Coordinates of C-alpha atoms and ligand atoms in Angstrom, one line a residue:
X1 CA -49.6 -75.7 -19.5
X2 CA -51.8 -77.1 -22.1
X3 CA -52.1 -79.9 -20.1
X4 CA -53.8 -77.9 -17.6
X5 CA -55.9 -76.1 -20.3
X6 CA -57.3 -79.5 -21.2
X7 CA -57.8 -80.5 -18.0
X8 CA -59.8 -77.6 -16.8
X9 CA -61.9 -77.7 -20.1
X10 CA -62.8 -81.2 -20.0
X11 CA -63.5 -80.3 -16.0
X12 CA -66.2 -77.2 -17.1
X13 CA -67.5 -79.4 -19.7
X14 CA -68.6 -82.0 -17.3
X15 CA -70.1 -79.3 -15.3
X16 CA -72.2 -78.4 -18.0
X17 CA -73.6 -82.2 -19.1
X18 CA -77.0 -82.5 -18.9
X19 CA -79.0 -84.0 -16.1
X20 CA -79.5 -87.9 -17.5
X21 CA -75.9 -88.7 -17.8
X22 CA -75.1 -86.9 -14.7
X23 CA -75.1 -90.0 -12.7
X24 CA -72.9 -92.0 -14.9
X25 CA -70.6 -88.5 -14.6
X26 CA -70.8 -88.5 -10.9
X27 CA -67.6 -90.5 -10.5
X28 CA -66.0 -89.1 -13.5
X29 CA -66.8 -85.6 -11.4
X30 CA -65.5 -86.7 -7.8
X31 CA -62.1 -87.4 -9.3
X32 CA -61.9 -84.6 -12.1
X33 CA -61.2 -81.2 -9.8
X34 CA -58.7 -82.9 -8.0
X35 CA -56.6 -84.0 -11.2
X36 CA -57.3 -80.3 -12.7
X37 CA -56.0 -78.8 -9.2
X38 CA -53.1 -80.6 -9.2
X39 CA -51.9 -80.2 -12.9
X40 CA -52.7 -76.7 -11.9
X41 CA -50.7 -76.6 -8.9
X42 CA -48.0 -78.3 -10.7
X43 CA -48.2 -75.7 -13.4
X44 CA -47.5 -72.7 -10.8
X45 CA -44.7 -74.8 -8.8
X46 CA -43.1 -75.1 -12.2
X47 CA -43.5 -71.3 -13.2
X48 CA -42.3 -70.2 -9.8
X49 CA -39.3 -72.5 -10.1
X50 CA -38.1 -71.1 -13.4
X51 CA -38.9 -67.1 -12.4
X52 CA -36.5 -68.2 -9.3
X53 CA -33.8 -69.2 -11.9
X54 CA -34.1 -66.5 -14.0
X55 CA -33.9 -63.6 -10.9
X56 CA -30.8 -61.6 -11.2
X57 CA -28.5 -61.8 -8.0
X58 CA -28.5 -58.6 -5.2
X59 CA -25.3 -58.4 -5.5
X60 CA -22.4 -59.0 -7.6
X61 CA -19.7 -61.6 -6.8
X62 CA -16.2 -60.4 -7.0
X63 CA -13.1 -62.4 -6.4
X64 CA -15.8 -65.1 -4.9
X65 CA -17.1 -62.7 -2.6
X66 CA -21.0 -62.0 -2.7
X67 CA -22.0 -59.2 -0.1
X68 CA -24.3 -60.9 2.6
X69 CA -26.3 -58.4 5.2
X70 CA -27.0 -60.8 7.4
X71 CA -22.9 -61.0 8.1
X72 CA -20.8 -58.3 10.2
X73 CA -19.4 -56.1 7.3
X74 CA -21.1 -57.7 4.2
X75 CA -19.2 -61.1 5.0
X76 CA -16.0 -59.3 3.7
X77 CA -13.0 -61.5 5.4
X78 CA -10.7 -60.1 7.9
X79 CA -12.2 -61.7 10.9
X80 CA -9.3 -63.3 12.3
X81 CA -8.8 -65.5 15.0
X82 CA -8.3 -64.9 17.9
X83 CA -10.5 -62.0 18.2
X84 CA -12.9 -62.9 15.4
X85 CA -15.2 -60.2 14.5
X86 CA -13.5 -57.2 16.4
X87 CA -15.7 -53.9 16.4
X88 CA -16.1 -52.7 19.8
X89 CA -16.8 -49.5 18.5
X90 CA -19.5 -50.3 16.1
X91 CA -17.9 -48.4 13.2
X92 CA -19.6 -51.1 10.8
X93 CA -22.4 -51.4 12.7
X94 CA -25.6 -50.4 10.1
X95 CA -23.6 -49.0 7.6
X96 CA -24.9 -49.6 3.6
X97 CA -22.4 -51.6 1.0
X98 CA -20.4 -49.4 0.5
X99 CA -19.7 -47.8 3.0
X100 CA -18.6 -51.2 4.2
X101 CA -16.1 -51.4 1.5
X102 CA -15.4 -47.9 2.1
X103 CA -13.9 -48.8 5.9
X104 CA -12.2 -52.2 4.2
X105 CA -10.5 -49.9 1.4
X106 CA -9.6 -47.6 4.3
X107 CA -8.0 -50.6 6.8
X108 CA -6.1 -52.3 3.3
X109 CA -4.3 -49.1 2.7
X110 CA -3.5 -48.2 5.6
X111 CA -2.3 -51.5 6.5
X112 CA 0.0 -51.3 3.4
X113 CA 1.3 -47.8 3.4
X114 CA 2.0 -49.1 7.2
X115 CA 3.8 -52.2 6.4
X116 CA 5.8 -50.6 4.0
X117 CA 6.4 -47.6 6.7
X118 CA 7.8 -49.7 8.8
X119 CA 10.3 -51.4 6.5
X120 CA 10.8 -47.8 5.5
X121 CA 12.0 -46.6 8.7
X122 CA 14.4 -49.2 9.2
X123 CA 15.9 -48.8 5.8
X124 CA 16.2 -44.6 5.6
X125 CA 17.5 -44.7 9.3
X126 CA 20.3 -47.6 8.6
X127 CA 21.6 -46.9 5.7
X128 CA 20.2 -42.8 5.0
X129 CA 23.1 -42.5 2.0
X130 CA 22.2 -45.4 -0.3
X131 CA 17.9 -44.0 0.6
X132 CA 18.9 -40.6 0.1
X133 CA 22.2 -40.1 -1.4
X134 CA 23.7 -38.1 1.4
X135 CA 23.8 -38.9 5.0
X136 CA 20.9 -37.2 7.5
X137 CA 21.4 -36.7 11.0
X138 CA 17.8 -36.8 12.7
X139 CA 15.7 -39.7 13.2
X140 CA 12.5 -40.0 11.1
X141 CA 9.9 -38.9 13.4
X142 CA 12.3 -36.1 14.1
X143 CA 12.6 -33.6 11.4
X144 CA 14.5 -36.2 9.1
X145 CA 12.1 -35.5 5.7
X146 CA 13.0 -31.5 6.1
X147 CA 16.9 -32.4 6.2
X148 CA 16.2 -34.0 2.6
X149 CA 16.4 -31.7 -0.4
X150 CA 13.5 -30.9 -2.7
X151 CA 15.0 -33.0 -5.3
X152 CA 15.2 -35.9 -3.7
X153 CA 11.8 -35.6 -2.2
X154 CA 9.8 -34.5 -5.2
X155 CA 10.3 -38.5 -7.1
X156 CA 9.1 -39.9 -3.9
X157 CA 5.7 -37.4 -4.0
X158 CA 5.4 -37.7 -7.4
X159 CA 5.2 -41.6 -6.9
X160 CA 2.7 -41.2 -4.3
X161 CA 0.8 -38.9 -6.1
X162 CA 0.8 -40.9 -9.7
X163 CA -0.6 -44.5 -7.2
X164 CA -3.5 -42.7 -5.8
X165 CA -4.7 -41.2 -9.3
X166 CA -4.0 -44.8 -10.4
X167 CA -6.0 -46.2 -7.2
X168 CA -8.9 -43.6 -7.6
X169 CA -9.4 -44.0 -11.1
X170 CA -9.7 -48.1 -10.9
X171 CA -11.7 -47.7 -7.6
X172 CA -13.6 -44.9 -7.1
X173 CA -16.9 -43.5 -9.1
X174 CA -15.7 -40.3 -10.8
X175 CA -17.1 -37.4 -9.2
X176 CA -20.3 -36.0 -11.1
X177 CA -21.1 -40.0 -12.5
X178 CA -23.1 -40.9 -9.5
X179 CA -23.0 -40.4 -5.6
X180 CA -19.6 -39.0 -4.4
X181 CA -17.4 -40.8 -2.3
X182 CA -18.5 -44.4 -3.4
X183 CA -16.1 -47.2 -4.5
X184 CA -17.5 -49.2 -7.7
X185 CA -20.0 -51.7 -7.5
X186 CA -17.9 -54.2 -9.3
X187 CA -14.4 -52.9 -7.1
X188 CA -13.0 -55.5 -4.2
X189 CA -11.9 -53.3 -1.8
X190 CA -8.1 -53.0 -2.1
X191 CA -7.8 -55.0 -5.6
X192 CA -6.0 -51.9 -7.4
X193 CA -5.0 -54.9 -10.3
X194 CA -1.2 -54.1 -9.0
X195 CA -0.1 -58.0 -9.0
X196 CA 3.7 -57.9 -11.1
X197 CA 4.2 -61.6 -9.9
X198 CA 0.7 -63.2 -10.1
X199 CA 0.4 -63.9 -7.1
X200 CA -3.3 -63.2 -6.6
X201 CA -5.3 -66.7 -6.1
X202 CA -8.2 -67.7 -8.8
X203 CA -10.1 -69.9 -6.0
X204 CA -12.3 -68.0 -3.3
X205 CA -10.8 -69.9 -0.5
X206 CA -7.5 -69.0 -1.8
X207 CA -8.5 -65.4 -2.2
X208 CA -9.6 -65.0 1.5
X209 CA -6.8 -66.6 2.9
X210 CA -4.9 -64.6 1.5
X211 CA -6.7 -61.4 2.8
X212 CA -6.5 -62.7 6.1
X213 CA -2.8 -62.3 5.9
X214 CA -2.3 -59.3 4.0
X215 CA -5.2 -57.6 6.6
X216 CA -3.0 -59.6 9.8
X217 CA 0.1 -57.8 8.8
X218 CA -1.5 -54.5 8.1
X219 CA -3.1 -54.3 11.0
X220 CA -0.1 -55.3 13.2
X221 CA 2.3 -52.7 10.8
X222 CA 0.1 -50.2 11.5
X223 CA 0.8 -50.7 15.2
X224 CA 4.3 -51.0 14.7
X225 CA 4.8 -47.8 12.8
X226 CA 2.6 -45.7 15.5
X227 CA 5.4 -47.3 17.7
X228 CA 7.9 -46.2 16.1
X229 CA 7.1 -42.4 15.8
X230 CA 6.3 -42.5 19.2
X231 CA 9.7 -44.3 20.4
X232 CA 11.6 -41.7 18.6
X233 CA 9.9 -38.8 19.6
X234 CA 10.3 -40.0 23.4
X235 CA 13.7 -40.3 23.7
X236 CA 14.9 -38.5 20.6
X237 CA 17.1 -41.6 19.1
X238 CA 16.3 -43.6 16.0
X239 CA 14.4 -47.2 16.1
X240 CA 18.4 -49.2 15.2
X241 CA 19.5 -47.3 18.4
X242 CA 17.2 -47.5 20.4
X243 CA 17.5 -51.3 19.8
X244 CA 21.2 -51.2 20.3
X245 CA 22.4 -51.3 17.1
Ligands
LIG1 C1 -1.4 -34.9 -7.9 O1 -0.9 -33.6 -8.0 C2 -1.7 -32.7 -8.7 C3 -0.9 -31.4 -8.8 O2 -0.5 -30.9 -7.5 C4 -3.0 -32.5 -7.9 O3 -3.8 -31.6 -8.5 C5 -3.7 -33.9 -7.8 O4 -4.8 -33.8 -7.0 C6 -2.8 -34.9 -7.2 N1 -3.4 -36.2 -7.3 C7 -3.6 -37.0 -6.2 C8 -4.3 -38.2 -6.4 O5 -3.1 -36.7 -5.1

């Protein structure tokens, strides 16, 4: 920068010598704007470089994920092979940030409370009195949860009900402390911090691969458990028997 002021002075004091040294200026004149105009396009290169460094990022990056419009839902993984980007619908089609993470938080838990649904079933209908503590006679998508007494029920609800508090609070922007219904800016959709055996990956690559799985098997549990109620409720026997066991 002072460079430049020098330059430009020396530049308007040659503009401003007097008529007989102007010829022995003349060449010292040709050549003079042209240095100025680069030191002073040098100059705003340099500036503009260092305002670039300084600019704060759009969006935050969490668990190496940085939200990108110009990807179908923010860049978020789940896009699995071999239908890639599936969407037919257009549910994330347009929708802001969150509202992206908002579907994502929706698919992860429903993927999980399927998967473990489905390991559910097959547990409370095979062995009902280790489960339960007494035997139960109808299947699970027939009438099984009113056979089982309050007591029994109430640790199970109470579980359920303690998680989601837990989930909300870590996830969720308290109502009345900005716009309702909003995940946090710095929440990854699903990551409730509920990792007992560390299994949770530090590198990005890591971290999407295993979304990839965890979203694979929720979506296909959440299949499997629609099945199942559906099974039952045809025919009236549990999944085991209707497998032949
Ligand atoms: C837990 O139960 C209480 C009492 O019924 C209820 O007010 C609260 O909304 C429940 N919390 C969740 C997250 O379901």
């Amino acid at each position: 920068m002072k460079l430049a002021l020098i330059a430009s002075l020396a530049g308007s004091a040659a503009a401003f010598t007097s008529a007989p040294v102007k010829s022995s200026s003349a060449l010292y004149m040709s050549e003079t704007p042209t240095a100025v105009e680069e030191t002073v396009e040098e100059t705003v290169v340099a500036i503009e470089e260092e305002i670039v460094v300084v600019e704060e990022p759009k969006y935050m990056t969490i668990n190496g994920w940085t939200a990108d419009e110009n990807k179908p839902l923010y860049g978020l993984p789940g896009a699995i092979a071999p239908l890639g980007f599936f969407d037919p619908l257009g549910f994330s089609k347009d929708v802001e940030l969150t509202g992206a993470k908002r579907l994502r938080e929706a698919e992860i838990m429903h993927g999980r409370v399927a998967m473990m649904a489905t390991v559910g079933y097959l547990i409370g209908e095979s062995t009902p009195t280790i489960t339960y503590g007494m035997d139960v006679h109808h299947t699970i998508a027939n009438n099984q949860i009113p056979e089982v007494p309050g007591t029994v029920l109430f640790p199970f609800f109470l579980a359920i009900n303690i998680s989601e508090a837990l989930r909300a609070s870590r996830g969720w922007v308290e109502p009345g402390m900005g716009p309702v219904f909003t995940l946090r800016e710095n929440y990854y959709p699903g990551d409730i911090g509920f990792d007992p055996l560390g299994l949770k990956p530090n590198d990005a690559e890591g971290f999407v691969n295993m979304q990839n799985r965890e979203i694979s098997n929720g979506r296909l549990a959440m299949f499997a458990a629609a099945g199942m109620c559906v099974q039952e409720q045809i025919n009236g026997k549990g999944i085991l028997e209707n497998l032949g066991f």
